[in-house]
Amino acid sequence: MFGDNDRTAPTALKAIQARTAALGFDMPSEANTGALLSLLAASKPGGRLLELGTGTGLATAWLLGGMDVSARLISVDVDPVVQGVARDLLRDDRVRFVLGDGLDYVRSQQASSFDMIFADAWPGKYEGLDETLALLKRGGLYVIDDMSPQPNWPEGHQANVEDLVSRLEARADLIVTRLAWASGLVLAAVR
């Protein structure tokens, strides 16, 4: 059945979902977003991946599920409580968790140093977009979710989304596609 990703779901997913619900964390990544992230991570063997916004680690688990043994993931979040769930349940040498501001982290990195970025937080998406995109190598992928209207959006947020997508589509160095998948995704590849 299409849209059923149970057979490819990461082992830790159910434990992360339970802890996420117990915390009352209402911004987790959807399973269909995760399944696509897993596929995209698999397309970057030996790649260096960046996740801006660990949350409780749902998307992190999917990314790890697609990565090969030589790929590495850095996952950044400012909230120690939610990131603590991921730290506890995703003990994997391929991931390094960074507790800190995503934009500060982006600004501390060298240009063209990542093969894929999943920007699931305000930094890297609505703040510091150009700086974040500069971190991608040629052929690198930029992935964002929550591009379709969401019930937890603040009033007026649709304008932020439209501006962001317009900025991405205006860049000559990117191939951009919108996907009506999960919470609404936008993918971009660096030419």
Short mmCIF file of N, CA and C in Angstrom, two decimals:
data_model
loop_
_atom_site.label_atom_id
_atom_site.label_comp_id
_atom_site.label_asym_id
_atom_site.label_seq_id
_atom_site.Cartn_x
_atom_site.Cartn_y
_atom_site.Cartn_z
N MET A 1 0.84 -1.19 0.00
CA MET A 1 0.00 0.00 0.00
C MET A 1 0.89 1.25 0.00
N PHE A 2 0.57 2.22 -0.84
CA PHE A 2 1.34 3.45 -0.89
C PHE A 2 1.14 4.24 0.39
N GLY A 3 2.24 4.88 0.85
CA GLY A 3 2.19 5.69 2.06
C GLY A 3 2.39 4.88 3.34
N ASP A 4 2.55 3.55 3.23
CA ASP A 4 2.76 2.70 4.40
C ASP A 4 4.25 2.39 4.49
N ASN A 5 4.94 3.03 5.44
CA ASN A 5 6.37 2.87 5.56
C ASN A 5 6.76 2.06 6.79
N ASP A 6 5.82 1.27 7.33
CA ASP A 6 6.11 0.49 8.53
C ASP A 6 7.27 -0.48 8.33
N ARG A 7 7.38 -1.09 7.16
CA ARG A 7 8.41 -2.10 6.97
C ARG A 7 9.81 -1.49 6.88
N THR A 8 9.91 -0.21 6.59
CA THR A 8 11.22 0.44 6.50
C THR A 8 11.49 1.36 7.69
N ALA A 9 10.58 1.38 8.64
CA ALA A 9 10.72 2.29 9.79
C ALA A 9 11.93 1.91 10.65
N PRO A 10 12.65 2.90 11.15
CA PRO A 10 13.79 2.63 12.02
C PRO A 10 13.35 1.91 13.30
N THR A 11 14.24 1.10 13.84
CA THR A 11 13.96 0.31 15.04
C THR A 11 13.53 1.18 16.22
N ALA A 12 14.18 2.31 16.40
CA ALA A 12 13.92 3.16 17.56
C ALA A 12 12.67 4.02 17.41
N LEU A 13 12.00 3.95 16.27
CA LEU A 13 10.91 4.88 15.98
C LEU A 13 9.78 4.83 17.02
N LYS A 14 9.32 3.65 17.37
CA LYS A 14 8.20 3.56 18.32
C LYS A 14 8.58 4.12 19.69
N ALA A 15 9.79 3.87 20.15
CA ALA A 15 10.24 4.41 21.44
C ALA A 15 10.33 5.93 21.38
N ILE A 16 10.82 6.46 20.27
CA ILE A 16 10.91 7.92 20.11
C ILE A 16 9.50 8.52 20.08
N GLN A 17 8.59 7.88 19.34
CA GLN A 17 7.22 8.38 19.27
C GLN A 17 6.58 8.40 20.66
N ALA A 18 6.80 7.37 21.45
CA ALA A 18 6.21 7.31 22.80
C ALA A 18 6.77 8.42 23.68
N ARG A 19 8.08 8.63 23.63
CA ARG A 19 8.68 9.70 24.44
C ARG A 19 8.26 11.08 23.95
N THR A 20 8.09 11.21 22.63
CA THR A 20 7.63 12.47 22.04
C THR A 20 6.24 12.81 22.56
N ALA A 21 5.36 11.83 22.55
CA ALA A 21 3.99 12.03 23.05
C ALA A 21 4.00 12.35 24.54
N ALA A 22 4.83 11.66 25.31
CA ALA A 22 4.90 11.90 26.76
C ALA A 22 5.37 13.32 27.08
N LEU A 23 6.23 13.85 26.23
CA LEU A 23 6.71 15.23 26.41
C LEU A 23 5.68 16.26 25.97
N GLY A 24 4.72 15.83 25.15
CA GLY A 24 3.77 16.78 24.57
C GLY A 24 4.40 17.58 23.45
N PHE A 25 5.46 17.07 22.86
CA PHE A 25 6.15 17.76 21.75
C PHE A 25 5.26 17.65 20.52
N ASP A 26 4.82 18.80 20.00
CA ASP A 26 3.83 18.80 18.92
C ASP A 26 4.40 19.17 17.55
N MET A 27 5.70 19.01 17.36
CA MET A 27 6.29 19.35 16.07
C MET A 27 7.13 18.21 15.50
N PRO A 28 6.72 16.95 15.67
CA PRO A 28 7.54 15.85 15.14
C PRO A 28 7.41 15.74 13.63
N SER A 29 8.45 15.19 13.01
CA SER A 29 8.40 14.92 11.58
C SER A 29 7.50 13.73 11.30
N GLU A 30 6.81 13.78 10.18
CA GLU A 30 5.91 12.71 9.79
C GLU A 30 6.68 11.51 9.24
N ALA A 31 6.08 10.33 9.33
CA ALA A 31 6.71 9.10 8.84
C ALA A 31 7.00 9.18 7.34
N ASN A 32 6.12 9.76 6.56
CA ASN A 32 6.37 9.86 5.12
C ASN A 32 7.53 10.81 4.82
N THR A 33 7.69 11.85 5.63
CA THR A 33 8.87 12.71 5.49
C THR A 33 10.11 11.88 5.81
N GLY A 34 10.03 11.12 6.89
CA GLY A 34 11.15 10.29 7.29
C GLY A 34 11.54 9.28 6.23
N ALA A 35 10.57 8.63 5.63
CA ALA A 35 10.86 7.64 4.59
C ALA A 35 11.61 8.28 3.42
N LEU A 36 11.20 9.48 3.04
CA LEU A 36 11.90 10.16 1.96
C LEU A 36 13.31 10.57 2.41
N LEU A 37 13.45 11.05 3.64
CA LEU A 37 14.78 11.40 4.15
C LEU A 37 15.71 10.19 4.12
N SER A 38 15.19 9.04 4.48
CA SER A 38 15.98 7.82 4.48
C SER A 38 16.48 7.50 3.07
N LEU A 39 15.60 7.61 2.11
CA LEU A 39 15.97 7.37 0.71
C LEU A 39 17.04 8.37 0.26
N LEU A 40 16.84 9.64 0.58
CA LEU A 40 17.80 10.66 0.16
C LEU A 40 19.15 10.46 0.83
N ALA A 41 19.15 10.08 2.11
CA ALA A 41 20.41 9.81 2.82
C ALA A 41 21.14 8.64 2.17
N ALA A 42 20.40 7.64 1.72
CA ALA A 42 21.01 6.49 1.05
C ALA A 42 21.69 6.89 -0.26
N SER A 43 21.25 7.98 -0.86
CA SER A 43 21.83 8.45 -2.12
C SER A 43 23.15 9.18 -1.91
N LYS A 44 23.57 9.31 -0.66
CA LYS A 44 24.81 10.03 -0.33
C LYS A 44 25.78 9.10 0.41
N PRO A 45 26.26 8.03 -0.25
CA PRO A 45 27.17 7.12 0.44
C PRO A 45 28.43 7.86 0.90
N GLY A 46 28.81 7.62 2.15
CA GLY A 46 29.96 8.31 2.71
C GLY A 46 29.73 9.79 2.90
N GLY A 47 28.48 10.23 2.81
CA GLY A 47 28.16 11.65 2.85
C GLY A 47 28.23 12.27 4.23
N ARG A 48 28.29 13.57 4.23
CA ARG A 48 28.25 14.36 5.45
C ARG A 48 26.90 15.09 5.44
N LEU A 49 26.05 14.78 6.43
CA LEU A 49 24.69 15.30 6.47
C LEU A 49 24.51 16.20 7.68
N LEU A 50 23.64 17.18 7.54
CA LEU A 50 23.34 18.13 8.61
C LEU A 50 21.83 18.20 8.79
N GLU A 51 21.42 18.07 10.05
CA GLU A 51 20.01 18.24 10.41
C GLU A 51 19.92 19.44 11.34
N LEU A 52 19.18 20.45 10.93
CA LEU A 52 18.96 21.63 11.76
C LEU A 52 17.59 21.49 12.40
N GLY A 53 17.58 21.16 13.68
CA GLY A 53 16.35 20.90 14.41
C GLY A 53 16.20 19.41 14.68
N THR A 54 16.90 18.92 15.68
CA THR A 54 16.82 17.50 16.04
C THR A 54 15.42 17.14 16.50
N GLY A 55 14.80 18.04 17.28
CA GLY A 55 13.55 17.68 17.94
C GLY A 55 13.82 16.47 18.81
N THR A 56 12.92 15.50 18.80
CA THR A 56 13.10 14.29 19.61
C THR A 56 13.82 13.19 18.83
N GLY A 57 14.16 13.44 17.58
CA GLY A 57 14.97 12.49 16.82
C GLY A 57 14.21 11.62 15.85
N LEU A 58 12.96 11.93 15.57
CA LEU A 58 12.22 11.12 14.60
C LEU A 58 12.87 11.16 13.22
N ALA A 59 13.12 12.36 12.71
CA ALA A 59 13.77 12.46 11.40
C ALA A 59 15.21 11.96 11.47
N THR A 60 15.85 12.18 12.60
CA THR A 60 17.23 11.72 12.79
C THR A 60 17.29 10.20 12.62
N ALA A 61 16.33 9.49 13.21
CA ALA A 61 16.29 8.03 13.10
C ALA A 61 16.15 7.60 11.64
N TRP A 62 15.28 8.28 10.91
CA TRP A 62 15.09 7.95 9.49
C TRP A 62 16.36 8.23 8.69
N LEU A 63 17.01 9.36 8.95
CA LEU A 63 18.27 9.68 8.26
C LEU A 63 19.30 8.59 8.51
N LEU A 64 19.47 8.21 9.78
CA LEU A 64 20.42 7.15 10.12
C LEU A 64 20.05 5.84 9.42
N GLY A 65 18.77 5.57 9.30
CA GLY A 65 18.31 4.35 8.64
C GLY A 65 18.71 4.26 7.19
N GLY A 66 18.89 5.40 6.54
CA GLY A 66 19.29 5.40 5.13
C GLY A 66 20.78 5.54 4.90
N MET A 67 21.49 6.01 5.90
CA MET A 67 22.92 6.27 5.75
C MET A 67 23.72 4.96 5.72
N ASP A 68 24.82 4.97 4.96
CA ASP A 68 25.72 3.82 4.99
C ASP A 68 26.67 3.96 6.17
N VAL A 69 27.53 2.97 6.36
CA VAL A 69 28.39 2.93 7.55
C VAL A 69 29.42 4.04 7.59
N SER A 70 29.77 4.61 6.43
CA SER A 70 30.78 5.66 6.42
C SER A 70 30.21 7.07 6.39
N ALA A 71 28.90 7.20 6.27
CA ALA A 71 28.26 8.53 6.28
C ALA A 71 28.23 9.07 7.72
N ARG A 72 28.17 10.38 7.85
CA ARG A 72 28.12 11.03 9.15
C ARG A 72 27.01 12.08 9.16
N LEU A 73 26.36 12.20 10.31
CA LEU A 73 25.26 13.14 10.51
C LEU A 73 25.55 14.02 11.71
N ILE A 74 25.36 15.31 11.55
CA ILE A 74 25.41 16.25 12.66
C ILE A 74 24.00 16.78 12.82
N SER A 75 23.47 16.68 14.04
CA SER A 75 22.10 17.11 14.33
C SER A 75 22.14 18.18 15.41
N VAL A 76 21.57 19.34 15.10
CA VAL A 76 21.67 20.51 15.96
C VAL A 76 20.29 20.91 16.48
N ASP A 77 20.20 21.18 17.77
CA ASP A 77 18.97 21.69 18.36
C ASP A 77 19.32 22.54 19.57
N VAL A 78 18.48 23.50 19.86
CA VAL A 78 18.70 24.41 20.98
C VAL A 78 18.03 23.92 22.26
N ASP A 79 17.15 22.93 22.15
CA ASP A 79 16.37 22.47 23.30
C ASP A 79 16.96 21.16 23.85
N PRO A 80 17.57 21.21 25.04
CA PRO A 80 18.20 20.00 25.58
C PRO A 80 17.20 18.91 25.97
N VAL A 81 15.96 19.28 26.29
CA VAL A 81 14.98 18.28 26.71
C VAL A 81 14.56 17.41 25.52
N VAL A 82 14.17 18.05 24.43
CA VAL A 82 13.72 17.25 23.28
C VAL A 82 14.90 16.53 22.64
N GLN A 83 16.03 17.20 22.51
CA GLN A 83 17.19 16.54 21.92
C GLN A 83 17.67 15.39 22.80
N GLY A 84 17.41 15.48 24.10
CA GLY A 84 17.77 14.41 25.02
C GLY A 84 17.12 13.08 24.68
N VAL A 85 15.91 13.12 24.13
CA VAL A 85 15.24 11.89 23.70
C VAL A 85 16.08 11.23 22.60
N ALA A 86 16.48 12.02 21.62
CA ALA A 86 17.30 11.49 20.52
C ALA A 86 18.63 10.97 21.04
N ARG A 87 19.26 11.72 21.93
CA ARG A 87 20.54 11.28 22.49
C ARG A 87 20.41 9.95 23.22
N ASP A 88 19.32 9.78 23.97
CA ASP A 88 19.10 8.55 24.73
C ASP A 88 18.81 7.34 23.85
N LEU A 89 18.03 7.56 22.80
CA LEU A 89 17.51 6.43 22.02
C LEU A 89 18.26 6.16 20.71
N LEU A 90 19.10 7.10 20.29
CA LEU A 90 19.83 6.92 19.03
C LEU A 90 21.33 6.91 19.30
N ARG A 91 21.77 5.88 19.92
CA ARG A 91 23.20 5.74 20.23
C ARG A 91 23.87 5.10 19.01
N ASP A 92 24.45 5.94 18.20
CA ASP A 92 25.01 5.52 16.93
C ASP A 92 26.25 6.37 16.67
N ASP A 93 27.36 5.74 16.39
CA ASP A 93 28.62 6.47 16.16
C ASP A 93 28.59 7.36 14.93
N ARG A 94 27.60 7.18 14.07
CA ARG A 94 27.53 8.01 12.85
C ARG A 94 26.89 9.36 13.09
N VAL A 95 26.29 9.58 14.26
CA VAL A 95 25.63 10.85 14.54
C VAL A 95 26.33 11.57 15.68
N ARG A 96 26.44 12.88 15.52
CA ARG A 96 26.94 13.74 16.60
C ARG A 96 25.87 14.78 16.86
N PHE A 97 25.44 14.84 18.11
CA PHE A 97 24.43 15.82 18.50
C PHE A 97 25.12 17.08 19.01
N VAL A 98 24.64 18.21 18.52
CA VAL A 98 25.16 19.50 18.94
C VAL A 98 24.02 20.25 19.60
N LEU A 99 24.23 20.66 20.84
CA LEU A 99 23.26 21.47 21.55
C LEU A 99 23.65 22.93 21.36
N GLY A 100 22.84 23.66 20.61
CA GLY A 100 23.16 25.05 20.34
C GLY A 100 22.26 25.62 19.27
N ASP A 101 22.44 26.87 19.01
CA ASP A 101 21.66 27.58 18.00
C ASP A 101 22.08 27.14 16.60
N GLY A 102 21.11 26.76 15.79
CA GLY A 102 21.40 26.28 14.45
C GLY A 102 22.12 27.30 13.58
N LEU A 103 21.73 28.57 13.68
CA LEU A 103 22.37 29.59 12.86
C LEU A 103 23.82 29.81 13.29
N ASP A 104 24.08 29.76 14.59
CA ASP A 104 25.47 29.86 15.05
C ASP A 104 26.29 28.70 14.50
N TYR A 105 25.70 27.50 14.50
CA TYR A 105 26.41 26.34 13.97
C TYR A 105 26.69 26.53 12.48
N VAL A 106 25.68 26.94 11.72
CA VAL A 106 25.86 27.17 10.28
C VAL A 106 27.00 28.14 10.04
N ARG A 107 27.02 29.21 10.78
CA ARG A 107 28.04 30.25 10.58
C ARG A 107 29.44 29.78 10.97
N SER A 108 29.54 28.71 11.72
CA SER A 108 30.86 28.20 12.13
C SER A 108 31.44 27.18 11.15
N GLN A 109 30.68 26.83 10.11
CA GLN A 109 31.09 25.78 9.17
C GLN A 109 31.68 26.36 7.89
N GLN A 110 32.50 25.54 7.23
CA GLN A 110 33.10 25.93 5.96
C GLN A 110 32.10 25.74 4.82
N ALA A 111 32.21 26.58 3.82
CA ALA A 111 31.37 26.45 2.63
C ALA A 111 31.61 25.09 1.97
N SER A 112 30.61 24.60 1.30
CA SER A 112 30.68 23.35 0.53
C SER A 112 31.17 22.17 1.37
N SER A 113 30.64 22.04 2.59
CA SER A 113 31.12 20.98 3.48
C SER A 113 30.07 19.90 3.78
N PHE A 114 28.87 20.01 3.19
CA PHE A 114 27.82 19.02 3.44
C PHE A 114 27.23 18.52 2.12
N ASP A 115 26.82 17.25 2.16
CA ASP A 115 26.19 16.62 1.00
C ASP A 115 24.67 16.72 1.04
N MET A 116 24.13 16.92 2.24
CA MET A 116 22.68 17.02 2.39
C MET A 116 22.38 17.79 3.67
N ILE A 117 21.37 18.65 3.60
CA ILE A 117 20.90 19.40 4.77
C ILE A 117 19.39 19.25 4.87
N PHE A 118 18.94 18.80 6.03
CA PHE A 118 17.50 18.80 6.34
C PHE A 118 17.30 19.94 7.34
N ALA A 119 16.67 21.01 6.89
CA ALA A 119 16.43 22.18 7.73
C ALA A 119 15.01 22.09 8.28
N ASP A 120 14.91 21.70 9.53
CA ASP A 120 13.61 21.48 10.18
C ASP A 120 13.44 22.41 11.37
N ALA A 121 14.02 23.59 11.27
CA ALA A 121 13.92 24.60 12.31
C ALA A 121 13.95 25.97 11.63
N TRP A 122 13.63 26.99 12.39
CA TRP A 122 13.66 28.35 11.82
C TRP A 122 15.05 28.67 11.25
N PRO A 123 16.15 28.43 12.02
CA PRO A 123 17.49 28.65 11.44
C PRO A 123 17.73 27.65 10.31
N GLY A 124 18.26 28.16 9.22
CA GLY A 124 18.54 27.32 8.07
C GLY A 124 17.40 27.27 7.09
N LYS A 125 16.28 27.80 7.51
CA LYS A 125 15.08 27.79 6.69
C LYS A 125 14.61 29.23 6.49
N TYR A 126 14.17 29.85 7.54
CA TYR A 126 13.68 31.23 7.45
C TYR A 126 14.74 32.25 7.87
N GLU A 127 15.74 31.80 8.58
CA GLU A 127 16.89 32.64 8.96
C GLU A 127 18.15 32.00 8.40
N GLY A 128 19.00 32.82 7.82
CA GLY A 128 20.29 32.31 7.35
C GLY A 128 20.19 31.36 6.17
N LEU A 129 19.21 31.56 5.33
CA LEU A 129 19.03 30.65 4.19
C LEU A 129 20.26 30.62 3.29
N ASP A 130 20.74 31.79 2.88
CA ASP A 130 21.88 31.83 1.97
C ASP A 130 23.12 31.22 2.61
N GLU A 131 23.34 31.48 3.90
CA GLU A 131 24.48 30.91 4.60
C GLU A 131 24.36 29.38 4.68
N THR A 132 23.16 28.90 4.88
CA THR A 132 22.93 27.46 4.96
C THR A 132 23.17 26.81 3.61
N LEU A 133 22.62 27.38 2.57
CA LEU A 133 22.79 26.81 1.23
C LEU A 133 24.25 26.82 0.80
N ALA A 134 25.03 27.79 1.27
CA ALA A 134 26.46 27.85 0.94
C ALA A 134 27.24 26.66 1.50
N LEU A 135 26.66 25.96 2.47
CA LEU A 135 27.33 24.80 3.06
C LEU A 135 27.24 23.56 2.19
N LEU A 136 26.36 23.58 1.18
CA LEU A 136 26.16 22.41 0.33
C LEU A 136 27.21 22.30 -0.77
N LYS A 137 27.67 21.09 -0.98
CA LYS A 137 28.57 20.79 -2.09
C LYS A 137 27.76 20.76 -3.39
N ARG A 138 28.45 20.77 -4.51
CA ARG A 138 27.78 20.59 -5.79
C ARG A 138 27.09 19.24 -5.78
N GLY A 139 25.83 19.20 -6.16
CA GLY A 139 25.04 17.97 -6.10
C GLY A 139 24.39 17.76 -4.74
N GLY A 140 24.67 18.66 -3.80
CA GLY A 140 24.11 18.55 -2.47
C GLY A 140 22.61 18.80 -2.47
N LEU A 141 21.94 18.19 -1.49
CA LEU A 141 20.49 18.30 -1.38
C LEU A 141 20.09 19.14 -0.17
N TYR A 142 19.09 19.97 -0.37
CA TYR A 142 18.50 20.79 0.68
C TYR A 142 17.04 20.37 0.79
N VAL A 143 16.61 19.98 1.98
CA VAL A 143 15.27 19.46 2.18
C VAL A 143 14.59 20.23 3.31
N ILE A 144 13.36 20.67 3.05
CA ILE A 144 12.56 21.33 4.09
C ILE A 144 11.15 20.75 4.06
N ASP A 145 10.54 20.71 5.25
CA ASP A 145 9.17 20.20 5.34
C ASP A 145 8.26 21.28 5.92
N ASP A 146 7.01 20.90 6.18
CA ASP A 146 6.01 21.83 6.71
C ASP A 146 5.77 23.02 5.77
N MET A 147 5.72 22.73 4.49
CA MET A 147 5.49 23.78 3.50
C MET A 147 4.03 23.89 3.11
N SER A 148 3.21 22.92 3.51
CA SER A 148 1.76 23.02 3.34
C SER A 148 1.19 23.55 4.64
N PRO A 149 0.06 24.24 4.59
CA PRO A 149 -0.51 24.81 5.82
C PRO A 149 -0.64 23.77 6.94
N GLN A 150 -0.21 24.16 8.12
CA GLN A 150 -0.23 23.29 9.30
C GLN A 150 -1.11 23.93 10.38
N PRO A 151 -1.78 23.11 11.18
CA PRO A 151 -2.66 23.65 12.22
C PRO A 151 -1.93 24.46 13.29
N ASN A 152 -0.63 24.21 13.49
CA ASN A 152 0.11 24.93 14.53
C ASN A 152 0.83 26.17 14.00
N TRP A 153 0.58 26.55 12.74
CA TRP A 153 1.22 27.75 12.20
C TRP A 153 0.67 28.99 12.89
N PRO A 154 1.54 29.95 13.19
CA PRO A 154 1.03 31.23 13.68
C PRO A 154 0.35 32.00 12.55
N GLU A 155 -0.51 32.90 12.91
CA GLU A 155 -1.20 33.70 11.90
C GLU A 155 -0.18 34.45 11.05
N GLY A 156 -0.39 34.43 9.74
CA GLY A 156 0.49 35.13 8.81
C GLY A 156 1.70 34.32 8.36
N HIS A 157 1.84 33.09 8.82
CA HIS A 157 3.03 32.30 8.47
C HIS A 157 3.06 31.89 7.00
N GLN A 158 1.90 31.79 6.36
CA GLN A 158 1.86 31.42 4.94
C GLN A 158 2.73 32.37 4.11
N ALA A 159 2.76 33.64 4.47
CA ALA A 159 3.59 34.60 3.74
C ALA A 159 5.08 34.26 3.87
N ASN A 160 5.50 33.76 5.05
CA ASN A 160 6.90 33.34 5.23
C ASN A 160 7.22 32.17 4.31
N VAL A 161 6.30 31.23 4.22
CA VAL A 161 6.50 30.05 3.37
C VAL A 161 6.60 30.47 1.91
N GLU A 162 5.68 31.30 1.47
CA GLU A 162 5.70 31.75 0.08
C GLU A 162 6.98 32.50 -0.26
N ASP A 163 7.45 33.34 0.66
CA ASP A 163 8.69 34.08 0.45
C ASP A 163 9.88 33.12 0.36
N LEU A 164 9.92 32.15 1.26
CA LEU A 164 11.01 31.18 1.26
C LEU A 164 11.06 30.41 -0.05
N VAL A 165 9.94 29.88 -0.48
CA VAL A 165 9.90 29.10 -1.72
C VAL A 165 10.28 29.98 -2.91
N SER A 166 9.82 31.21 -2.93
CA SER A 166 10.17 32.14 -4.02
C SER A 166 11.68 32.39 -4.06
N ARG A 167 12.26 32.57 -2.88
CA ARG A 167 13.72 32.80 -2.81
C ARG A 167 14.48 31.59 -3.34
N LEU A 168 14.03 30.40 -2.98
CA LEU A 168 14.70 29.19 -3.46
C LEU A 168 14.56 29.05 -4.98
N GLU A 169 13.34 29.26 -5.49
CA GLU A 169 13.09 29.09 -6.92
C GLU A 169 13.78 30.16 -7.77
N ALA A 170 14.13 31.29 -7.17
CA ALA A 170 14.79 32.36 -7.92
C ALA A 170 16.29 32.13 -8.08
N ARG A 171 16.84 31.19 -7.35
CA ARG A 171 18.28 30.95 -7.38
C ARG A 171 18.66 30.12 -8.60
N ALA A 172 19.59 30.65 -9.39
CA ALA A 172 20.05 29.95 -10.60
C ALA A 172 20.92 28.74 -10.27
N ASP A 173 21.46 28.68 -9.05
CA ASP A 173 22.36 27.58 -8.69
C ASP A 173 21.62 26.36 -8.13
N LEU A 174 20.28 26.42 -8.11
CA LEU A 174 19.49 25.33 -7.55
C LEU A 174 18.48 24.79 -8.56
N ILE A 175 18.24 23.50 -8.48
CA ILE A 175 17.08 22.87 -9.11
C ILE A 175 16.11 22.62 -7.96
N VAL A 176 14.90 23.14 -8.02
CA VAL A 176 13.95 23.09 -6.90
C VAL A 176 12.68 22.37 -7.35
N THR A 177 12.18 21.55 -6.46
CA THR A 177 10.88 20.92 -6.72
C THR A 177 10.05 20.94 -5.45
N ARG A 178 8.76 21.16 -5.62
CA ARG A 178 7.81 21.11 -4.52
C ARG A 178 7.11 19.76 -4.56
N LEU A 179 6.92 19.17 -3.39
CA LEU A 179 6.24 17.88 -3.32
C LEU A 179 5.02 17.99 -2.41
N ALA A 180 3.89 17.55 -2.91
CA ALA A 180 2.67 17.45 -2.09
C ALA A 180 2.75 16.11 -1.37
N TRP A 181 3.63 16.01 -0.43
CA TRP A 181 3.94 14.76 0.28
C TRP A 181 4.08 15.09 1.75
N ALA A 182 3.48 14.28 2.59
CA ALA A 182 3.55 14.48 4.05
C ALA A 182 3.06 15.89 4.37
N SER A 183 3.88 16.68 5.06
CA SER A 183 3.48 18.03 5.46
C SER A 183 3.80 19.07 4.40
N GLY A 184 4.14 18.61 3.20
CA GLY A 184 4.53 19.50 2.12
C GLY A 184 6.04 19.69 2.16
N LEU A 185 6.73 19.21 1.15
CA LEU A 185 8.19 19.27 1.13
C LEU A 185 8.67 20.10 -0.04
N VAL A 186 9.84 20.68 0.14
CA VAL A 186 10.55 21.31 -0.95
C VAL A 186 11.96 20.72 -0.93
N LEU A 187 12.41 20.26 -2.09
CA LEU A 187 13.75 19.72 -2.25
C LEU A 187 14.49 20.58 -3.25
N ALA A 188 15.76 20.79 -2.99
CA ALA A 188 16.61 21.54 -3.91
C ALA A 188 17.94 20.82 -4.03
N ALA A 189 18.47 20.84 -5.24
CA ALA A 189 19.80 20.27 -5.49
C ALA A 189 20.67 21.36 -6.06
N VAL A 190 21.93 21.41 -5.60
CA VAL A 190 22.89 22.41 -6.07
C VAL A 190 23.45 21.97 -7.41
N ARG A 191 23.36 22.86 -8.40
CA ARG A 191 23.91 22.57 -9.75
C ARG A 191 25.42 22.53 -9.71
#
